[in-house]
PDB file of C-alpha atoms and ligand atoms in Angstrom:
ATOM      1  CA  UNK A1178     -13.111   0.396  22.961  1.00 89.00           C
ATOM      2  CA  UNK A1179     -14.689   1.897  19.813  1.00 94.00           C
ATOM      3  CA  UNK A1180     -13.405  -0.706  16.423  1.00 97.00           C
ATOM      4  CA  UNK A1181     -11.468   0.813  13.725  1.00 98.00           C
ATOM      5  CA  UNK A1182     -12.107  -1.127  10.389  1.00 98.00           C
ATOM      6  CA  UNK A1183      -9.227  -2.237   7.788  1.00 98.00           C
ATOM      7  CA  UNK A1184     -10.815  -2.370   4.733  1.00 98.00           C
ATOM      8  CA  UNK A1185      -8.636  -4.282   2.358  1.00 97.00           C
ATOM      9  CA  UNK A1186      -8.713  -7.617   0.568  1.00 96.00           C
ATOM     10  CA  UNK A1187      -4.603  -7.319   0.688  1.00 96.00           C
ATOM     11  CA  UNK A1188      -3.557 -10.209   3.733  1.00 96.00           C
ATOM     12  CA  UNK A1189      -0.002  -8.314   3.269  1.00 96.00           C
ATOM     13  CA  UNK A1190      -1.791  -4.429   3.759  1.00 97.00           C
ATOM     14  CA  UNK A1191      -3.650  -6.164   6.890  1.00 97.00           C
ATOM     15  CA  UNK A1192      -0.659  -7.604   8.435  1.00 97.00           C
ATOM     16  CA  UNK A1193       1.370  -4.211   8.439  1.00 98.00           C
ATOM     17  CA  UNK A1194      -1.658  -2.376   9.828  1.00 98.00           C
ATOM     18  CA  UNK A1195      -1.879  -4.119  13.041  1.00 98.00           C
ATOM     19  CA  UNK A1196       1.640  -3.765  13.721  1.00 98.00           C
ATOM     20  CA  UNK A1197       1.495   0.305  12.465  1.00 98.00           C
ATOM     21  CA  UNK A1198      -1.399   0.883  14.212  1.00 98.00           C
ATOM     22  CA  UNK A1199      -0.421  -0.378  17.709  1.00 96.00           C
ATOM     23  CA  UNK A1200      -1.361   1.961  20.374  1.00 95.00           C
ATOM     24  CA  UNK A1201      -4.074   3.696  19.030  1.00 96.00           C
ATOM     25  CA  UNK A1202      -7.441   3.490  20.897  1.00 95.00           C
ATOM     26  CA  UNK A1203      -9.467   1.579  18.499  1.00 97.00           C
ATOM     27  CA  UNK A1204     -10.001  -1.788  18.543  1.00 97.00           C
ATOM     28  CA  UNK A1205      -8.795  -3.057  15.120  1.00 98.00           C
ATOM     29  CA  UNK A1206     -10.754  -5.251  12.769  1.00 98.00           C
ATOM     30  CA  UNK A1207     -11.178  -6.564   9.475  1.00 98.00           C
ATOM     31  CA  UNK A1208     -13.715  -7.738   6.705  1.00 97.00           C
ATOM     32  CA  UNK A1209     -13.180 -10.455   7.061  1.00 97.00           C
ATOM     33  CA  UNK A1210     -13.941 -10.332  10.784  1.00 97.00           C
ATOM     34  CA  UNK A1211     -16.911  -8.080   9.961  1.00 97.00           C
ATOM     35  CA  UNK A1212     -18.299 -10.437   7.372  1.00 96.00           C
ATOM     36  CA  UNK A1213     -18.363  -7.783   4.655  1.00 95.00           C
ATOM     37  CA  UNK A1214     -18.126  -9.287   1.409  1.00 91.00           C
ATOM     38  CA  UNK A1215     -19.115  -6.184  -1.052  1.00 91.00           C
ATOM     39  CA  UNK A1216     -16.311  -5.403  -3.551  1.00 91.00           C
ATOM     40  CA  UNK A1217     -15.061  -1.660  -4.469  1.00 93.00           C
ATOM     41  CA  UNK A1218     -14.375  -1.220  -7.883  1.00 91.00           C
ATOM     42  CA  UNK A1219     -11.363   1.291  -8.221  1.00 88.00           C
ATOM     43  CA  UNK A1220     -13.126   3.847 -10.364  1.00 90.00           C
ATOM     44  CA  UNK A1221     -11.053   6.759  -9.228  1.00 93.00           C
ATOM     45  CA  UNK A1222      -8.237   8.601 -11.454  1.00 95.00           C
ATOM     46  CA  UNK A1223      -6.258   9.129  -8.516  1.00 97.00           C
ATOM     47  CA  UNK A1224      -4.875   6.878  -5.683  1.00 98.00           C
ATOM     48  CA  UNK A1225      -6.762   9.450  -3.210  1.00 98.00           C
ATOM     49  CA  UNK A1226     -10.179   8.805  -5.002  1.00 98.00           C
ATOM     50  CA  UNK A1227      -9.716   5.248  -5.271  1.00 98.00           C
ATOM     51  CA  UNK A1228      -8.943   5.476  -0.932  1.00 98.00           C
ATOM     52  CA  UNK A1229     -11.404   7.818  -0.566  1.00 98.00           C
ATOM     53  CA  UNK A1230     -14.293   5.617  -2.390  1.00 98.00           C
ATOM     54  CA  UNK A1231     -13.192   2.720  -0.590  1.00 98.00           C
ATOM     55  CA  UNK A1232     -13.050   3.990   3.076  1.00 98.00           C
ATOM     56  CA  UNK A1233     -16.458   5.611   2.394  1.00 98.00           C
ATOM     57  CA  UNK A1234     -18.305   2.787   1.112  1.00 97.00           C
ATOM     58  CA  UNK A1235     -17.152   0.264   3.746  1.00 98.00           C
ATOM     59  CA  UNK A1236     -17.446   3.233   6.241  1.00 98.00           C
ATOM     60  CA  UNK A1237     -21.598   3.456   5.355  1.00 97.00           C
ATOM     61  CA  UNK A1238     -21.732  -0.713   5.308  1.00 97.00           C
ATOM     62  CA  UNK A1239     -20.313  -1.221   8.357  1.00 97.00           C
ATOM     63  CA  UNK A1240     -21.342   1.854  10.643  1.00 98.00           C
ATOM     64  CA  UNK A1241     -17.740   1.965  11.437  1.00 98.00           C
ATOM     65  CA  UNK A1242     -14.873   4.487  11.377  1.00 98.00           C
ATOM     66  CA  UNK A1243     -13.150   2.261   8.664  1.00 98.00           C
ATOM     67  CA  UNK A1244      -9.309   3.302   7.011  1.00 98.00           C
ATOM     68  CA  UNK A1245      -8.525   2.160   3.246  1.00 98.00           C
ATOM     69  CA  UNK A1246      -5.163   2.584   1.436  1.00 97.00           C
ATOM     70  CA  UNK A1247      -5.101   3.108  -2.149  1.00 98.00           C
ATOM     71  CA  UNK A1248      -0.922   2.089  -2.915  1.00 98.00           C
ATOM     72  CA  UNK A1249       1.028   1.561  -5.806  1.00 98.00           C
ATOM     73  CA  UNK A1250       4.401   1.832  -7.676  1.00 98.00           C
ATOM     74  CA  UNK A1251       5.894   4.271 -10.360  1.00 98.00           C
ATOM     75  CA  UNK A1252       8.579   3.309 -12.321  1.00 98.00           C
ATOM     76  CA  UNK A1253       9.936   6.140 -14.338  1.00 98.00           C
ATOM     77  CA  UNK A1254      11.648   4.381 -17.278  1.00 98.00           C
ATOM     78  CA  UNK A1255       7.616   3.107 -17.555  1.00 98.00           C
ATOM     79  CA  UNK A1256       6.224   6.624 -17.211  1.00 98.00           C
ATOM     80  CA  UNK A1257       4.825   6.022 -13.797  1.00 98.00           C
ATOM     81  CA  UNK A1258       3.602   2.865 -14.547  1.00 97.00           C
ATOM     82  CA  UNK A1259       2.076   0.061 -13.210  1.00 98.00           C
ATOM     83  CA  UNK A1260       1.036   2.782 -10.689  1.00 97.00           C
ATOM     84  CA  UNK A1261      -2.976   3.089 -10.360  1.00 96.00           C
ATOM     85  CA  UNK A1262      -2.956  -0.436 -12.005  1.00 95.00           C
ATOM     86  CA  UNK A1263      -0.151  -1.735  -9.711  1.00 96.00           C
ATOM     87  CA  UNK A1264      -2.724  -4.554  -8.618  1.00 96.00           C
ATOM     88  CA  UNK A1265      -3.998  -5.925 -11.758  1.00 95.00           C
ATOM     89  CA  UNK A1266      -0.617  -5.067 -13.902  1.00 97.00           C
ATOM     90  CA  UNK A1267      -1.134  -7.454 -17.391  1.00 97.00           C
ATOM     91  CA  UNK A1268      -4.192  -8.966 -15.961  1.00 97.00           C
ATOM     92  CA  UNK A1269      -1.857 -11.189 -13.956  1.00 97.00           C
ATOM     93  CA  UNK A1270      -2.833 -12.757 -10.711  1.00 95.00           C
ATOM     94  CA  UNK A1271       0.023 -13.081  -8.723  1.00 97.00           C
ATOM     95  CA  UNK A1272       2.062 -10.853  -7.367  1.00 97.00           C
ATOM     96  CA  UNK A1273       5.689 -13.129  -8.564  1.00 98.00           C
ATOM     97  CA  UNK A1274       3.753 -12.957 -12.134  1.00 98.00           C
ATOM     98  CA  UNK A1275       3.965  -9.033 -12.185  1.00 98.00           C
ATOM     99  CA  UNK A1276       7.022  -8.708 -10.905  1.00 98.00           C
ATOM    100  CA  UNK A1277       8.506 -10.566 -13.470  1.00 98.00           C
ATOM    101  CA  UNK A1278       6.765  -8.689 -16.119  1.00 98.00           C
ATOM    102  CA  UNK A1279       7.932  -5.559 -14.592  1.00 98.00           C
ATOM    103  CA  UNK A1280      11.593  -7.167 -14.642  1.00 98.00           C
ATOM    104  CA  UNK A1281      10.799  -8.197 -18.762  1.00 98.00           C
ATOM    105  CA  UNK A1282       9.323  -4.486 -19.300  1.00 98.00           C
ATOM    106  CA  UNK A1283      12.876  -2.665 -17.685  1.00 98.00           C
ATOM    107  CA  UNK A1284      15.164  -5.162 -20.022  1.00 98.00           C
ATOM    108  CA  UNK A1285      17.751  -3.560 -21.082  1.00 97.00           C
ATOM    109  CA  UNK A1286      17.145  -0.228 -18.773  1.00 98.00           C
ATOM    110  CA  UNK A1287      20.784   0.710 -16.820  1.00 98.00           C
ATOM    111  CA  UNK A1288      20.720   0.971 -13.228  1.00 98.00           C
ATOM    112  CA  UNK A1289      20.589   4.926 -13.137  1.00 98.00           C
ATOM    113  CA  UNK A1290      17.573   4.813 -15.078  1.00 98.00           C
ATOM    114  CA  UNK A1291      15.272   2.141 -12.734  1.00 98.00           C
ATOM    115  CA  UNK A1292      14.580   4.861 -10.122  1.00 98.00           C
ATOM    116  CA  UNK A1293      10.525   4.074  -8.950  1.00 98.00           C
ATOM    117  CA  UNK A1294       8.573   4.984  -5.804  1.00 98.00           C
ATOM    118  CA  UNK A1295       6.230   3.627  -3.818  1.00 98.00           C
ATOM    119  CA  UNK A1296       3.167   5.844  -2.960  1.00 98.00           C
ATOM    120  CA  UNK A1297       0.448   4.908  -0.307  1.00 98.00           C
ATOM    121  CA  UNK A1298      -2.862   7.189   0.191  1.00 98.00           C
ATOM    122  CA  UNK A1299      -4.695   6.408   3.080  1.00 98.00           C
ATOM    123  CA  UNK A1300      -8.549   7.727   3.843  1.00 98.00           C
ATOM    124  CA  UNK A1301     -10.266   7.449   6.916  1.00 98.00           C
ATOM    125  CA  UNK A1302     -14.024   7.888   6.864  1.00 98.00           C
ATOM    126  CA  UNK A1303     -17.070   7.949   9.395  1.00 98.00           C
ATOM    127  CA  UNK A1304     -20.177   6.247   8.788  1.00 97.00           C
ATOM    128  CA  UNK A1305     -21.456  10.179   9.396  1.00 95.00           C
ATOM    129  CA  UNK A1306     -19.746  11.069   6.624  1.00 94.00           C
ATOM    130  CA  UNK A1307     -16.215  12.995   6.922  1.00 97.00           C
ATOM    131  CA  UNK A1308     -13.188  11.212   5.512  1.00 98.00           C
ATOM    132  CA  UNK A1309      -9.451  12.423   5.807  1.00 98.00           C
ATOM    133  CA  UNK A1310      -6.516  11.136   3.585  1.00 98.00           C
ATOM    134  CA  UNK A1311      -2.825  10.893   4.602  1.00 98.00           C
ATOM    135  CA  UNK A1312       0.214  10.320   2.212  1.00 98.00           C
ATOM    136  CA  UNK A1313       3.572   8.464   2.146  1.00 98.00           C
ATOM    137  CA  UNK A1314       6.248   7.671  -0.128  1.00 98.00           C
ATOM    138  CA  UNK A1315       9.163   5.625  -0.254  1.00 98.00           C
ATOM    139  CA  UNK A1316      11.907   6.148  -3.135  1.00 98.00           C
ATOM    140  CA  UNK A1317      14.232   3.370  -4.556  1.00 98.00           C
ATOM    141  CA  UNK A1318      15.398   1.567  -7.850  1.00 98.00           C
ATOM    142  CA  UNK A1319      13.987  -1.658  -9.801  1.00 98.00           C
ATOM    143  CA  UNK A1320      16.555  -4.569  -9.556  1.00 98.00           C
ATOM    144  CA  UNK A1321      17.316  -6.341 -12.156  1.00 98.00           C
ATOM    145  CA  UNK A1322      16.143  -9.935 -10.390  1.00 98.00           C
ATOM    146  CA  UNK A1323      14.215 -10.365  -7.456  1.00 98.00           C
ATOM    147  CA  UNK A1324      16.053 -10.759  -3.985  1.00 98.00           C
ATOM    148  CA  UNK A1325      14.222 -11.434  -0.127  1.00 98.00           C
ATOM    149  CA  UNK A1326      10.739 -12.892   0.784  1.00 97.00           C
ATOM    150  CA  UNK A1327      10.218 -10.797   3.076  1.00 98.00           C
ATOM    151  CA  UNK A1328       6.690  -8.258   2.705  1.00 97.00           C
ATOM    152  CA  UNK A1329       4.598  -8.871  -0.312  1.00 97.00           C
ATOM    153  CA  UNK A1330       3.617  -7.300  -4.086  1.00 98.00           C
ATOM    154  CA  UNK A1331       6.767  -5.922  -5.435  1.00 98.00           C
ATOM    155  CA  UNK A1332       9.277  -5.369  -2.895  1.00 98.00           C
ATOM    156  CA  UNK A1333      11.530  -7.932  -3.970  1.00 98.00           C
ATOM    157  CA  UNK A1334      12.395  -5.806  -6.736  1.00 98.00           C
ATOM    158  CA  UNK A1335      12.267  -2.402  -4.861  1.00 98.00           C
ATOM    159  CA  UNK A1336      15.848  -2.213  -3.734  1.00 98.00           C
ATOM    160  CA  UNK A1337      16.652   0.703  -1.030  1.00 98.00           C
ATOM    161  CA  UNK A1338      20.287   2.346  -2.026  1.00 98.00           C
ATOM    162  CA  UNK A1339      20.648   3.956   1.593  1.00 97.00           C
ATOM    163  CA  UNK A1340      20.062   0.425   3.234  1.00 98.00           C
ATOM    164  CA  UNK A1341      21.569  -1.560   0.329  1.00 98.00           C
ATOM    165  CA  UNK A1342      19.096  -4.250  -0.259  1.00 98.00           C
ATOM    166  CA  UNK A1343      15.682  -4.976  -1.295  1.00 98.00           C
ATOM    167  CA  UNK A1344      12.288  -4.175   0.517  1.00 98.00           C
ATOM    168  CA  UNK A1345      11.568  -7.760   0.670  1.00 98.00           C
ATOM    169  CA  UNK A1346      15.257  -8.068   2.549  1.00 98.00           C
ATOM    170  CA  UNK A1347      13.916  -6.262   5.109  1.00 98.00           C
ATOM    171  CA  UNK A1348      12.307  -7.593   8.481  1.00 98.00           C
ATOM    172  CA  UNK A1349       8.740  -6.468   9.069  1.00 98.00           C
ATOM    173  CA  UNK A1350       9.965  -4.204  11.514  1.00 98.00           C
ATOM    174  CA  UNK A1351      12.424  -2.769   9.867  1.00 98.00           C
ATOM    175  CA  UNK A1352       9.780  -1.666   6.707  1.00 98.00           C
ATOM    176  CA  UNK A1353       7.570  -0.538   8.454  1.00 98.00           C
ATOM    177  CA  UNK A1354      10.142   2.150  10.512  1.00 98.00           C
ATOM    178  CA  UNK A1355      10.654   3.392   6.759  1.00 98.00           C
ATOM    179  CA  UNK A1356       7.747   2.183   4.361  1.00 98.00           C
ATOM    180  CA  UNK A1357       5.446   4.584   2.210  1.00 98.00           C
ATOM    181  CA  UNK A1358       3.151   2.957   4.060  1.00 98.00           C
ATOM    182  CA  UNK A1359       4.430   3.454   7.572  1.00 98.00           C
ATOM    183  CA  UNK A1360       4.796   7.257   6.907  1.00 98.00           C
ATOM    184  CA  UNK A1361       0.949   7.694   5.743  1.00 98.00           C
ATOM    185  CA  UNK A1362       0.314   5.535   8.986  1.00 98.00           C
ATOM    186  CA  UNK A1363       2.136   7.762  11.154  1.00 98.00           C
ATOM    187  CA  UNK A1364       0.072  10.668  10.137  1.00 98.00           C
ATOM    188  CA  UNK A1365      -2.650   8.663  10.298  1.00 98.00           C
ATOM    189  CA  UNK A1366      -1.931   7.739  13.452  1.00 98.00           C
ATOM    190  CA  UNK A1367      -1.649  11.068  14.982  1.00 97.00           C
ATOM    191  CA  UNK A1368      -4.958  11.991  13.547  1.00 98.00           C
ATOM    192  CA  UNK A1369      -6.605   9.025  15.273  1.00 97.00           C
ATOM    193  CA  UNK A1370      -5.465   9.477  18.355  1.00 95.00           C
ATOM    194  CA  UNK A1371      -6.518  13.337  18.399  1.00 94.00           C
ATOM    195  CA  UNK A1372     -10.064  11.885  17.824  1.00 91.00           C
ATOM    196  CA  UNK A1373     -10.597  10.594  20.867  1.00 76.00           C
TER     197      UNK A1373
HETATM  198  P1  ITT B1617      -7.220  -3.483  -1.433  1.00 69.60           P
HETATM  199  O1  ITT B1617      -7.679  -2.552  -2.528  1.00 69.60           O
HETATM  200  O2  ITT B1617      -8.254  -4.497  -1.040  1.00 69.60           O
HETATM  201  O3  ITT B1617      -6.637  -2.763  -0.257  1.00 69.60           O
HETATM  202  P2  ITT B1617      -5.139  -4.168  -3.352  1.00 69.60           P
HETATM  203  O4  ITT B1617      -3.972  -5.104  -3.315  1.00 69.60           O
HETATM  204  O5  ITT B1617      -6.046  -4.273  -4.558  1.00 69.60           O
HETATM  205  O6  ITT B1617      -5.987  -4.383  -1.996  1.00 69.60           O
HETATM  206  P3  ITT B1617      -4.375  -1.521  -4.186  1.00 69.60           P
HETATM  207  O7  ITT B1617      -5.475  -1.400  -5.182  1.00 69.60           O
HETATM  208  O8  ITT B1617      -4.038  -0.333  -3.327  1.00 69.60           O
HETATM  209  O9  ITT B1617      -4.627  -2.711  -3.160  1.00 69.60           O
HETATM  210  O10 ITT B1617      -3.077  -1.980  -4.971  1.00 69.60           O
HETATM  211  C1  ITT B1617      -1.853  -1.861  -4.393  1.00 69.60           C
HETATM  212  C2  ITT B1617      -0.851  -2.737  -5.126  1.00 69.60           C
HETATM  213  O11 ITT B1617       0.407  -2.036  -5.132  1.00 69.60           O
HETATM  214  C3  ITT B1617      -0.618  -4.029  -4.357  1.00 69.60           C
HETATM  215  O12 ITT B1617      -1.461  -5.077  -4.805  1.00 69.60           O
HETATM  216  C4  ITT B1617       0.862  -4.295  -4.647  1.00 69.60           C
HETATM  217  O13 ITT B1617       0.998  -4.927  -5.890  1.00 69.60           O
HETATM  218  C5  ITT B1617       1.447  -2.880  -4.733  1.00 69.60           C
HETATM  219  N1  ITT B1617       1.925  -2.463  -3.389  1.00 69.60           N
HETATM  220  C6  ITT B1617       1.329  -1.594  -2.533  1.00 69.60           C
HETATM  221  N2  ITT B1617       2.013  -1.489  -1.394  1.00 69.60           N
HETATM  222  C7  ITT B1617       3.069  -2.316  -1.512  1.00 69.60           C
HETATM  223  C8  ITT B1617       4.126  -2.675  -0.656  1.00 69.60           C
HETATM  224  O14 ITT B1617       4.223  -2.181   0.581  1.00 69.60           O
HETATM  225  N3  ITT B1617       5.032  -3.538  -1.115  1.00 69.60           N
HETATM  226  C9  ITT B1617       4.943  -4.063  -2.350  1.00 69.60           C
HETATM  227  N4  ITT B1617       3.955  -3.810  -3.212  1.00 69.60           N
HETATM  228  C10 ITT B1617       3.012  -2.945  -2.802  1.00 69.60           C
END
């Protein structure tokens, strides 16, 4: 079976790609797996150039058809922010240590004004050169503390009003049936199994 690559340094990304991805007729794998240790650096002005640049490049070091996902989340009191920067918001390092300064930055914000989204781009590319991106988004509102431990990055703060709790509340089934991630995937998913 022909290997489709995962290229991301994000253990929580990996772990939602093998369950998204099941059925398809690649065989997945990883960098890590690959023993690819060139880093991207996330030039791009967009989430779809930042995908785009690093499907392609891992796509040419690897010889292999190879997805990336450029994600992030806008907050709309913060005028879309951390967005692009969602990984590296404050030059913090973990991902409790942005939350929180998400939390500080939205002090004093009411409830009706905390709506935010999740957006996920996802490019596939060939060694040969094409590349294809997908999209998916997920709406919701910043809590005001963080609840679950569930998932990873922000979604204890990313609460979902139609299922009345928190991303990070959620099993890992359950967010990936309604993820911004799990509706790029699904698209993505169609499109790989058409390649075949
Ligand atoms: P790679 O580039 O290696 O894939 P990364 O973590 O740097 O890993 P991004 O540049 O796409 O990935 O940054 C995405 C950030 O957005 C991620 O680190 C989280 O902070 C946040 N994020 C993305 N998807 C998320 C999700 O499903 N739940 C919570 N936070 C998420």
């Amino acid at each position: 079976m022909r290997k489709l690559l995962i290229a991301t340094h994000n253990k929580g990304k990996l772990r939602e790609y093998q369950a998204l991805l099941r059925g398809i007729p690649f065989r997945l794998t990883s960098l890590a797996e690959e023993g690819l240790e060139i880093k991207v650096e996330e030039m791009g002005n967009t989430y779809e150039d930042n995908a785009i640049l690093k499907a392609t490049t891992y796509a040419k070091a690897s010889g292999l058809i190879t997805l990336a996902d450029d994600s992030g989340l806008e907050v709309d009191a913060l005028n879309g922010e951390p967005g692009l920067r969602s990984a590296r918001y404050g030059g913090l390092t973990t991902d409790e240590e942005r939350y929180w300064l998400l939390l500080e930055r939205l002090k004093g914000v009411p409830w009706e004004r905390r709506k935010a989204r999740f957006r996920c781009i996802i490019a596939i590319a060939s060694p040969r050169g094409w590349v294809e991106t997908f999209e998916g988004i997920c709406e919701g509102v910043i809590t005001f503390e963080p609840r679950g431990t569930s998932g990873f990055g922000y979604d204890p703060v990313f609460y979902l009003p139609e299922l009345g709790c928190t991303m990070a509340e959620l099993s890992p089934e359950q967010k990936n049936q309604i993820s911004h991630r799990a509706k790029a995937a699904r698209k993505a998913k169609d499109f790989l199994c058409r390649l075949i």
